[in-house]
CSV table of C-alpha atoms and ligand atoms in Angstrom, one decimal:
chain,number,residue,atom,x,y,z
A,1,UNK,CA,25.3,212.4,-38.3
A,2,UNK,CA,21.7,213.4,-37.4
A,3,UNK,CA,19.6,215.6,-39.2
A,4,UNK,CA,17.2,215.9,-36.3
A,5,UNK,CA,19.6,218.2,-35.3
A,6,UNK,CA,18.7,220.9,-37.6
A,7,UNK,CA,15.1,220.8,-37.7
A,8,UNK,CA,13.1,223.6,-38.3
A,9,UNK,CA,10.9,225.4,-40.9
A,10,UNK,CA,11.4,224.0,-44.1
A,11,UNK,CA,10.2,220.2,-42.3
A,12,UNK,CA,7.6,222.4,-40.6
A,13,UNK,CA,6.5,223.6,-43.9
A,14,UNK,CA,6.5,220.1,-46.0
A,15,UNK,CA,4.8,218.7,-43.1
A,16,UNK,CA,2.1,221.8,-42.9
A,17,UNK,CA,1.2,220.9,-46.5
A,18,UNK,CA,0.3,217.5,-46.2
A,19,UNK,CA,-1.3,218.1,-42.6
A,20,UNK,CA,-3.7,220.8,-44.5
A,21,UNK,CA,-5.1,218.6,-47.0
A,22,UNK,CA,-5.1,215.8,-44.9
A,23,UNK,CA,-4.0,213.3,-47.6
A,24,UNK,CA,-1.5,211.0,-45.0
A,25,UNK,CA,-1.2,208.2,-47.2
A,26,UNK,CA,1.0,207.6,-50.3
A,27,UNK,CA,-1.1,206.1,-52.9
A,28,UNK,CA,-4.2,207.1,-54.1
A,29,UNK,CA,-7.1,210.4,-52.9
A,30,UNK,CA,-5.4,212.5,-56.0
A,31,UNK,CA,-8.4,214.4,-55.8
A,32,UNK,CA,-7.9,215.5,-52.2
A,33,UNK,CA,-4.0,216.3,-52.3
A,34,UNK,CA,-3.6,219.6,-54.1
A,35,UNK,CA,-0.8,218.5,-55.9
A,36,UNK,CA,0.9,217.4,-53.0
A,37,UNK,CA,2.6,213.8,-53.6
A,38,UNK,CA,5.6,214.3,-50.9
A,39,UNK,CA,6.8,210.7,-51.3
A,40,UNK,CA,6.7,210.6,-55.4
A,41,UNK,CA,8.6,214.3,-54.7
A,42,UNK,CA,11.1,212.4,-52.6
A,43,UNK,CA,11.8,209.5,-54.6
A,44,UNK,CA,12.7,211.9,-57.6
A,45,UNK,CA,15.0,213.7,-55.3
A,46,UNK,CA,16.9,210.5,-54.2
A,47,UNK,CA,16.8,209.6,-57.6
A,48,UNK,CA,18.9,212.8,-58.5
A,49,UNK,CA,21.1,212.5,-55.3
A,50,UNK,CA,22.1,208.8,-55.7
A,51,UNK,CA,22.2,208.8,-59.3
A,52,UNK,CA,20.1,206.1,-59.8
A,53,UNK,CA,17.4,205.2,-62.4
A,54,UNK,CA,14.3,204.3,-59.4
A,55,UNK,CA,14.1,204.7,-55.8
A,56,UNK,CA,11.9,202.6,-53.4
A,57,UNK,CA,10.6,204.7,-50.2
A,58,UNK,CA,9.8,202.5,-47.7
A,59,UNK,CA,8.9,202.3,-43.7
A,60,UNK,CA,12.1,201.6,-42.5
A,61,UNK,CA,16.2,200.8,-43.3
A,62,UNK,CA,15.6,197.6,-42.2
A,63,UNK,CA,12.6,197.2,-44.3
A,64,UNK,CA,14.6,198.4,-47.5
A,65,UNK,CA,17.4,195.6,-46.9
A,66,UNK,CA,14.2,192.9,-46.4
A,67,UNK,CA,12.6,194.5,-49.9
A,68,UNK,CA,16.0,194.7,-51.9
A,69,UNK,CA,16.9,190.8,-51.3
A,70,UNK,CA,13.1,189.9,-51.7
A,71,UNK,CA,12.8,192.0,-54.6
A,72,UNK,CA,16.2,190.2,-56.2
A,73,UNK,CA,14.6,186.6,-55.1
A,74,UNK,CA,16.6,185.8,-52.2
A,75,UNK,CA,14.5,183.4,-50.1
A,76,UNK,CA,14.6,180.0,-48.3
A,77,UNK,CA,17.7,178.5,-47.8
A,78,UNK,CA,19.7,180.4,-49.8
A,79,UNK,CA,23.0,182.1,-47.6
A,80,UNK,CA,23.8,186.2,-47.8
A,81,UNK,CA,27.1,186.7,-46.7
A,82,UNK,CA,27.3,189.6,-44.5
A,83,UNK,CA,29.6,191.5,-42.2
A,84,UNK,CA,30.7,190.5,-38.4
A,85,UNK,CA,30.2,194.4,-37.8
A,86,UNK,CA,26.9,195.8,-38.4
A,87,UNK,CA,23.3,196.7,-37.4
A,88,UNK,CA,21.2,193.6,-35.9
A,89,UNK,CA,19.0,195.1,-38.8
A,90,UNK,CA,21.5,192.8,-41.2
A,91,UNK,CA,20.4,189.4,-40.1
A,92,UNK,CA,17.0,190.5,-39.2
A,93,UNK,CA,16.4,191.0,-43.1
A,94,UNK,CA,17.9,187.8,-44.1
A,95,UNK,CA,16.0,186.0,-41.7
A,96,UNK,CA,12.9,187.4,-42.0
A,97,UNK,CA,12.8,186.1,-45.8
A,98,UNK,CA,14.1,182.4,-44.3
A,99,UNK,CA,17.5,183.0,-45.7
A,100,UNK,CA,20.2,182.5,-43.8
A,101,UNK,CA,23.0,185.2,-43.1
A,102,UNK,CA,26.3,184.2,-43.1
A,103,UNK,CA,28.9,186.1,-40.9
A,104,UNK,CA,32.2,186.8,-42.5
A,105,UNK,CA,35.2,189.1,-40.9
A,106,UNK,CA,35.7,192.7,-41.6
A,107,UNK,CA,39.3,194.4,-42.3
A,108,UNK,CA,39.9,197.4,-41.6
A,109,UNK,CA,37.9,199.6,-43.7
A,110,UNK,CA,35.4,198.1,-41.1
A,111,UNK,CA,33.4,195.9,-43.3
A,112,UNK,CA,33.9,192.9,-45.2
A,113,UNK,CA,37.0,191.4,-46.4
A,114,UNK,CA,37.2,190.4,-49.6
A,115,UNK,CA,39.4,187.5,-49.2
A,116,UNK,CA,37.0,186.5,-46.1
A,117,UNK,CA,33.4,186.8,-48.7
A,118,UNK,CA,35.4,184.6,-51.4
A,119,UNK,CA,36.4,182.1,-48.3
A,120,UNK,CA,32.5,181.8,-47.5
A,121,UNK,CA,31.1,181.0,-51.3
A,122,UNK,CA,29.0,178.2,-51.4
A,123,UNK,CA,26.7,177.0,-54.0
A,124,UNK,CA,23.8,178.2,-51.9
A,125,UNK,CA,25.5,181.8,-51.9
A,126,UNK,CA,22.9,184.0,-53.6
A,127,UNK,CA,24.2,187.6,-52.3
A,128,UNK,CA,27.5,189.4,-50.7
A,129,UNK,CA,25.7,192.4,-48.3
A,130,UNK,CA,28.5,194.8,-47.8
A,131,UNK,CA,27.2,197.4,-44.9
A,132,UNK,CA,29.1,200.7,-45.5
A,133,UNK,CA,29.8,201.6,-41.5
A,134,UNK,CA,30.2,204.6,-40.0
A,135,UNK,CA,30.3,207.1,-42.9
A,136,UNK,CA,32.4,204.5,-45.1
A,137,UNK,CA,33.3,202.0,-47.6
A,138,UNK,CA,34.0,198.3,-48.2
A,139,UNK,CA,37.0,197.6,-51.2
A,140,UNK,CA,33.4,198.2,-53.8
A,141,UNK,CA,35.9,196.8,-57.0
A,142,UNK,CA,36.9,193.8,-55.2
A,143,UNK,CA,33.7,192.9,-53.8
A,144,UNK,CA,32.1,193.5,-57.5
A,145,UNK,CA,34.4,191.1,-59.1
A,146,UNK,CA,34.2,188.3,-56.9
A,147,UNK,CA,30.0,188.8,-56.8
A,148,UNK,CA,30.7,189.0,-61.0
A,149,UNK,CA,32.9,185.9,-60.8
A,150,UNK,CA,30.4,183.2,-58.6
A,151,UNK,CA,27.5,185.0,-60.2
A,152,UNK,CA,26.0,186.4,-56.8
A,153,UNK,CA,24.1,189.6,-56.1
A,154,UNK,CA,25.3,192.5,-54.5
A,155,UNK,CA,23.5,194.5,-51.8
A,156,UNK,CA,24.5,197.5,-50.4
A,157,UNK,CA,23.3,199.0,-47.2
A,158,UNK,CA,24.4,202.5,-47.1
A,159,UNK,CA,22.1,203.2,-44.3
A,160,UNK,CA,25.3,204.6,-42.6
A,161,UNK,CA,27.2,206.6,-45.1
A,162,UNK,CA,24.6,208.9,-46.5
A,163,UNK,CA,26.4,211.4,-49.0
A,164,UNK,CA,29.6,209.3,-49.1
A,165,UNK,CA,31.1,207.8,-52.7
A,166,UNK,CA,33.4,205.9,-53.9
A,167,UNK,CA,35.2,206.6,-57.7
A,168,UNK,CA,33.0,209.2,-58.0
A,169,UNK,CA,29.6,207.3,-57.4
A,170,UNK,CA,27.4,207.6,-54.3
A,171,UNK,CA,27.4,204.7,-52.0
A,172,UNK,CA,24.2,202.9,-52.6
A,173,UNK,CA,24.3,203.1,-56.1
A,174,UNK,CA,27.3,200.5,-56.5
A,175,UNK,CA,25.7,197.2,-56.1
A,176,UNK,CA,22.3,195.8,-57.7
A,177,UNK,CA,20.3,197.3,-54.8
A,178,UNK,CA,21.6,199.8,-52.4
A,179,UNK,CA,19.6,200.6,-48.9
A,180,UNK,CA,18.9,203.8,-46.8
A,181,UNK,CA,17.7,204.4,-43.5
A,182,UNK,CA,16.1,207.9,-42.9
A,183,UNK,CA,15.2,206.7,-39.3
A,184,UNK,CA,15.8,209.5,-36.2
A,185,UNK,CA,19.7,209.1,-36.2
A,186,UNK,CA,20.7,209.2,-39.7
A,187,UNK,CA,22.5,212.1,-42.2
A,188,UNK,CA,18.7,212.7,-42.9
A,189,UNK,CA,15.7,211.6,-41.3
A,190,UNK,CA,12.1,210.8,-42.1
A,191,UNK,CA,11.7,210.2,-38.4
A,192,UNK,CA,11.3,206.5,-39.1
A,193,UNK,CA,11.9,205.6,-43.2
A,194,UNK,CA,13.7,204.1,-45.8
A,195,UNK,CA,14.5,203.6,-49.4
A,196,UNK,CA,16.0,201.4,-52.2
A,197,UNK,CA,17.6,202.2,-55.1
A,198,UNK,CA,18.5,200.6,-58.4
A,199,UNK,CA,18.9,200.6,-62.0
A,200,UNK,CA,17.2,197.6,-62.4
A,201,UNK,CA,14.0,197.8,-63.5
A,202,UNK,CA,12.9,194.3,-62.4
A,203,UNK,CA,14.2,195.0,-59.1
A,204,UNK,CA,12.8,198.6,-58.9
A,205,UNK,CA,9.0,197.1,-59.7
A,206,UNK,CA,9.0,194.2,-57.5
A,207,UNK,CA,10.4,196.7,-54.6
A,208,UNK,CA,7.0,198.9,-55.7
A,209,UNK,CA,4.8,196.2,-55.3
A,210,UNK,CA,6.1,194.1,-52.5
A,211,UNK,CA,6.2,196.8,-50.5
A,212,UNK,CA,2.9,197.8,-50.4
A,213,UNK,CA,1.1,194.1,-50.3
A,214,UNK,CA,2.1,193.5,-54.1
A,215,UNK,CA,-0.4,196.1,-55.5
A,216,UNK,CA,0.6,196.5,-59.2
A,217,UNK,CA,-0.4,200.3,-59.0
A,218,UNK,CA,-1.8,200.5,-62.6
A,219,UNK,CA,-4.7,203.0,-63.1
A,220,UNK,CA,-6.3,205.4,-60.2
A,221,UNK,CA,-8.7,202.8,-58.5
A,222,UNK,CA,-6.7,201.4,-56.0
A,223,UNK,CA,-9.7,198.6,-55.0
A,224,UNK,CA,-9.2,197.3,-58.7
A,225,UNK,CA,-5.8,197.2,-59.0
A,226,UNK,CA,-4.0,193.3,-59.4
A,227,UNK,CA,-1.7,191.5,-57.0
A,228,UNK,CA,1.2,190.2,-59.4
A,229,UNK,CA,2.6,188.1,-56.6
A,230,UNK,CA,2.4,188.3,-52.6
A,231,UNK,CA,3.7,191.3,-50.7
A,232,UNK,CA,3.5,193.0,-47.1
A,233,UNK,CA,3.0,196.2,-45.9
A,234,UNK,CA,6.4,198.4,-45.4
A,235,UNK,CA,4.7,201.7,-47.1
A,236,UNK,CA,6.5,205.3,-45.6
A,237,UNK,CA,3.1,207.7,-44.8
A,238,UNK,CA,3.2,211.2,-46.3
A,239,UNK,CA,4.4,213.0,-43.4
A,240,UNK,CA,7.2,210.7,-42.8
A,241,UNK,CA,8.1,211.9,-46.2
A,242,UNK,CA,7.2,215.4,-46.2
A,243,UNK,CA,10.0,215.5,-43.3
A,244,UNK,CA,13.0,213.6,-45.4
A,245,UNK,CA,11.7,216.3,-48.4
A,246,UNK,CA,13.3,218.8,-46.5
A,247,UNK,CA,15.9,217.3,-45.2
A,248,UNK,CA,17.5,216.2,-48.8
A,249,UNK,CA,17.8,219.4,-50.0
A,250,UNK,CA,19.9,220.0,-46.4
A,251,UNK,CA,22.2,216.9,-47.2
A,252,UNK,CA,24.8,219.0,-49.0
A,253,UNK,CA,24.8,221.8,-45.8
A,254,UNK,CA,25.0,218.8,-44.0
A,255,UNK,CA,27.9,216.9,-45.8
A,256,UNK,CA,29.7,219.9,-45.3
A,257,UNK,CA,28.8,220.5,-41.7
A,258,UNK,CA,30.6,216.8,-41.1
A,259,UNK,CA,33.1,217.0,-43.1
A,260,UNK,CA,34.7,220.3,-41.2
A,261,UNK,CA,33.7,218.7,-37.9
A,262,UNK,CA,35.6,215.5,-38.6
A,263,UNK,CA,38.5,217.2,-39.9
A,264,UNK,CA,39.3,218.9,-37.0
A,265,UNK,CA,38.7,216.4,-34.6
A,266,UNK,CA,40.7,214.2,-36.5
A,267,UNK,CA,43.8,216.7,-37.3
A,268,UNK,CA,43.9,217.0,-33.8
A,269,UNK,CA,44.0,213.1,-33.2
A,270,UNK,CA,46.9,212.8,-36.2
A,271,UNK,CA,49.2,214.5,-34.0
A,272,UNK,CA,48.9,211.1,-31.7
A,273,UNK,CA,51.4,208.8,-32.8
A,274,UNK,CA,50.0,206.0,-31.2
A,275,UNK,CA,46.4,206.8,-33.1
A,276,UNK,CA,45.5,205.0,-36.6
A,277,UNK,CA,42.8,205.6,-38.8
A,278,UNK,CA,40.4,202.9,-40.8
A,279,UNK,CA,41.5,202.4,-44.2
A,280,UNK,CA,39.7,204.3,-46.7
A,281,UNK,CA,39.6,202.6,-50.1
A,282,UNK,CA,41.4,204.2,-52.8
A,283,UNK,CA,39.0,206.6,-55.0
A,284,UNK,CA,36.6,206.6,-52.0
A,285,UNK,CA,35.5,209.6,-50.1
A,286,UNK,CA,33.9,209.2,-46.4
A,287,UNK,CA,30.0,210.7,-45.6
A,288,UNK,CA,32.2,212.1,-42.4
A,289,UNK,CA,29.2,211.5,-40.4
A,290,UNK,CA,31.6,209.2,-37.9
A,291,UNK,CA,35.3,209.6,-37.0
A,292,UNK,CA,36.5,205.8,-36.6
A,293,UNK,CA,40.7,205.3,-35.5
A,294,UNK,CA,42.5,202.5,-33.7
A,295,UNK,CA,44.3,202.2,-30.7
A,296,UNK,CA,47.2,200.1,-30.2
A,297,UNK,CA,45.2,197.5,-27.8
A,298,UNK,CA,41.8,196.0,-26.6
A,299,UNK,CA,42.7,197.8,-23.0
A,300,UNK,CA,44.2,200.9,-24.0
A,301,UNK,CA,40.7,201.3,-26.4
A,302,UNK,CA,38.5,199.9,-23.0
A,303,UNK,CA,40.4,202.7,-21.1
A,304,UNK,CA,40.1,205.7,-23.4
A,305,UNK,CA,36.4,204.8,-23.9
A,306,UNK,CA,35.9,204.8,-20.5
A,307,UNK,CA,37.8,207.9,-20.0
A,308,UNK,CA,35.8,209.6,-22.9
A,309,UNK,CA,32.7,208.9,-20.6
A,310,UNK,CA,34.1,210.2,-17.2
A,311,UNK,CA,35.0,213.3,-18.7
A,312,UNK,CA,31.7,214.0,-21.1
A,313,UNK,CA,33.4,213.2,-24.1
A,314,UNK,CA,29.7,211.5,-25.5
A,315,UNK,CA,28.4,210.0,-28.9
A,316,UNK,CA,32.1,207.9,-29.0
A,317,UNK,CA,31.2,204.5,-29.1
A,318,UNK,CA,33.8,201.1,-28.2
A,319,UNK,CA,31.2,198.9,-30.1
A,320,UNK,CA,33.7,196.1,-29.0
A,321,UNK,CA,31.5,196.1,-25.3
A,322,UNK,CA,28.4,197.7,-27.0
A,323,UNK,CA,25.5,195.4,-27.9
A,324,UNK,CA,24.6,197.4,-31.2
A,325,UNK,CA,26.4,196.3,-33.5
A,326,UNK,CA,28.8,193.3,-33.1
A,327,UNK,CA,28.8,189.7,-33.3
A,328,UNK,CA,30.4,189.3,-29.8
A,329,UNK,CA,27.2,190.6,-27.9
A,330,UNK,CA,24.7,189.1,-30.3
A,331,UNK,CA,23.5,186.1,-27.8
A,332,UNK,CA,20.0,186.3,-28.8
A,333,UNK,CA,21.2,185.4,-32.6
A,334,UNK,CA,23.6,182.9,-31.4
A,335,UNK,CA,21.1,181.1,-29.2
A,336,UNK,CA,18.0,181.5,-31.7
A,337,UNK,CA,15.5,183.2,-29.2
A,338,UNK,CA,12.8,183.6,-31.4
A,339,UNK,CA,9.5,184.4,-30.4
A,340,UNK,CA,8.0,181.3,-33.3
A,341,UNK,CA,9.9,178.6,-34.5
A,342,UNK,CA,12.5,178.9,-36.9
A,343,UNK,CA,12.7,176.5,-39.8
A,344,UNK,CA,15.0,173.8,-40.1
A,345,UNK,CA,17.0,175.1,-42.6
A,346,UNK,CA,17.8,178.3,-41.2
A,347,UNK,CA,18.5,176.7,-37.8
A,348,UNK,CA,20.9,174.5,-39.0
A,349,UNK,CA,22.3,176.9,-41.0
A,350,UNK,CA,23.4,179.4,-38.5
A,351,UNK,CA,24.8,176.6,-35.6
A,352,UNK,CA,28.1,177.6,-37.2
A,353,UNK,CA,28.0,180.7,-34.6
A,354,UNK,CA,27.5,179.0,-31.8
A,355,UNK,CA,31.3,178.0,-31.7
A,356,UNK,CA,32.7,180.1,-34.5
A,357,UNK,CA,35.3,183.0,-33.8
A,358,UNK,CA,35.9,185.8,-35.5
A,359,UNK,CA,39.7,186.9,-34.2
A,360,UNK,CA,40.6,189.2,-37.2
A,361,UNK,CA,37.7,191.6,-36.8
A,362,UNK,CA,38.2,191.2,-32.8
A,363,UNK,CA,41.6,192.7,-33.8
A,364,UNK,CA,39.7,195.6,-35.2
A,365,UNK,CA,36.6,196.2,-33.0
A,366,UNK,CA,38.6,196.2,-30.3
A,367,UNK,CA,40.7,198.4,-31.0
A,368,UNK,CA,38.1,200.8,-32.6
A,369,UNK,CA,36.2,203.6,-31.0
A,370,UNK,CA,33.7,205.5,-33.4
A,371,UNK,CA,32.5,208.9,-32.8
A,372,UNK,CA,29.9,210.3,-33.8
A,373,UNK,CA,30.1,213.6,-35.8
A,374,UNK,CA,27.2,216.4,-34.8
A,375,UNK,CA,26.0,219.0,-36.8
A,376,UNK,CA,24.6,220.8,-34.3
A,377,UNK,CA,28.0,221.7,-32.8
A,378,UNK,CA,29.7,224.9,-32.9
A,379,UNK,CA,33.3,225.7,-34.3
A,380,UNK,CA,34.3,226.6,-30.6
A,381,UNK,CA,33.1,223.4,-29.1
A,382,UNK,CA,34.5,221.0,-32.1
A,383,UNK,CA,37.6,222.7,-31.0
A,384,UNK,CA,37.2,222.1,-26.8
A,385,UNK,CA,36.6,218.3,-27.7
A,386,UNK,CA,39.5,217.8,-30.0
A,387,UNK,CA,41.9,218.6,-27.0
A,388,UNK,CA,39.9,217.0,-24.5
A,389,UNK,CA,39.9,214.0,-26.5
A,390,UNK,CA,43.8,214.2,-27.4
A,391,UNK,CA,44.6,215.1,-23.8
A,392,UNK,CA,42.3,212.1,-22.4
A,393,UNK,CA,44.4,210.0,-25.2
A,394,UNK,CA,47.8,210.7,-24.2
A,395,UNK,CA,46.9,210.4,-20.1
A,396,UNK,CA,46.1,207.0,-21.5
A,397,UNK,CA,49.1,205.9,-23.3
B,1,LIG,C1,20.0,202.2,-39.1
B,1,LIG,C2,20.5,201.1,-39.8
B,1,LIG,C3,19.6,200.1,-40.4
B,1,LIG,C4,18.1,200.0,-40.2
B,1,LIG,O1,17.4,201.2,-40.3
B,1,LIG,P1,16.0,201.4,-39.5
B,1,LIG,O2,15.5,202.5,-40.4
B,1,LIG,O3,16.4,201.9,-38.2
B,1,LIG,O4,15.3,200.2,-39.6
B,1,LIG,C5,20.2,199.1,-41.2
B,1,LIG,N1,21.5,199.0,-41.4
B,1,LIG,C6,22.3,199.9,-40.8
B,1,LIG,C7,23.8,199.8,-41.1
B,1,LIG,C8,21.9,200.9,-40.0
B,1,LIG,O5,22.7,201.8,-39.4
């Protein structure tokens, strides 16, 4: 998945240009910049890429899923149903904004289940947050009619699947608001940086503003520009963006890069009886930027995974016994450490997951390992770890 892996002269050179007129921010100095407006460039290019109306470059994924349900209205008190597997980023966003997140189980495409989102409705339910894991795709239709049916937003973080689709649209693009991440381990990176999209204008104007302390960014005098309505600072700098420039004319060497890594890894796995793969959605095509199957148990998973390890099988992940990026190791969410108080509302609102269980998408995690896919990798040593991994497998089993 990361594009730090293939680094080199066309970053240098978008990075060079902003570096030699010394312009680092964003907004404003047009006099200074020679032309050079390396975030505006960017946000045209995602525009093109994600086939979207506006994008939103921001500081951070996790600041694109805070600006998307901000920039929609979701506030205080009002409940985003989210998945049981994702990034802590998820509730972090909620939270921040004094909503509450509400934790609902995955299936197996690895992300939420429809039947569990309907299940968690409430009349305070103001968005669905489907998180496209590991280089896939949540059941989109599904999910789109029951947020059409109880009237409720839907947010897509896609922070994950850069490049993937599903019925021929990029992920992202599918909900109201869709969220990227272009921190150092994503498809592309800005080193740390982020985006929003949508074809809302609405949305697409309050993300401009909010995001940079609600400036209304009329005219060239930034000192006399309006505040609308309050905002923060998440803005990207220009040689954040002068990096992800070059790297989103990579994505489709990239893409491609995955997409013949995974494939051979996972022709090689295929001949494993024993091995099953998530459930793609029908009309959806994966990012490949992670090779997810199932094992038959919790143990036989804990043993390959710690076989995988032993023998130098890296970037494969049992995320079942990994405190990224499930519920199970999430104490300090559970037990509300916060650093300030909380309010009221949000406490009460999450003491549900103090004794709530989530046993269908233990049934999953558990049984899930996720491997990375690098780019970096040569055809030779794709090949070495496809019968490592197959021969570490069936030692197992
Ligand atoms: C990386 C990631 C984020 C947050 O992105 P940052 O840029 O690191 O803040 C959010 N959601 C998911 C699913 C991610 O993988």
């Amino acid at each position: 998945m990361p594009g730090f892996e293939l680094f080199g002269d066309a970053e240098r050179k978008e990075v060079n240009d902003v570096l030699e007129n010394g312009v680092l921010m964003r907004y404003g100095f047009d006099g200074m910049r020679h032309g050079h407006w390396k975030s505006k460039e960017l946000e045209t290019q995602l525009q093109h890429t994600f086939k979207t109306k506006h994008a939103q470059l921001v500081s951070s994924g996790t600041a694109a899923v805070t600006i998307a349900l901000a920039s929609a209205g979701v506030g205080a008190g009002d409940e985003v149903i989210m998945p049981t597997f994702t990034f802590v980023a998820s509730f972090e966003a909620i939270m921040a904004l004094g909503a509450i997140p509400i934790l609902v189980d995955i299936d197996d495409t690895l992300t939420l289940d429809p039947v569990a989102v309907e299940n968690a409705i409430t009349s305070k339910t103001k968005a669905v947050m489907v998180v496209q894991m590991c280089g896939s795709m949540g059941n989109m239709d599904a999910l789109q009619s029951i947020c059409n049916k109880h009237n409720v937003l839907l947010i897509e973080d896609a922070c994950q699947a850069i490049g993937g689709t599903y019925k021929g649209k990029p992920l992202g693009s599918i909900g109201d608001l869709g969220c990227f991440s272009f921190d150092f381990v994503k498809t592309i990176t800005c080193g740390e940086g982020g985006a929003v999209i949508t074809n809302n204008e609405t949305y697409y104007l309050n993300a401009d503003h909010y995001s940079d302390h609600g400036h209304d960014h009329i005219g060239n005098d930034r000192g006399a520009e309006t505040h609308p309505f309050l905002g923060f600072n998440y803005r990207i700098s220009e040689l954040h963006a002068a990096v992800g420039l070059a790297q989103i004319k990579r994505l489709p060497e990239f893409l491609s890069l995955q997409k013949k890594h995974y494939s051979i890894l996972r022709d090689a796995l295929s001949t494993i009886q024993e091995v099953t793969f998530r459930t793609v959605p029908e009309g959806g095509e994966e990012s490949y930027a992670f090779l997810n199957f199932f094992l038959p148990t919790l143990e036989i998973a804990q043993s390959v995974s710690k076989g995988f390890k032993e023998h130098g099988v890296d970037g494969c992940f049992h995320y079942y016994d990994n405190n990224w990026h499930y519920i199970r190791k999430w104490d300090h969410l559970k037990d509300l450490k916060s650093l300030f108080p909380i309010s009221v509302e949000v406490k009460e609102g999450l003491a549900y997951l103090k004794t709530k269980e989530f046993p269908q998408s233990d049934h999953y995690i558990g049984r899930n390992i996720s491997c990375l896919i690098k780019l970096s990798w040569t055809e030779d040593e794709v090949k070495a770890r496809a019968s490592k991994m197959v021969e570490i497998i069936k030692g197992i089993l």
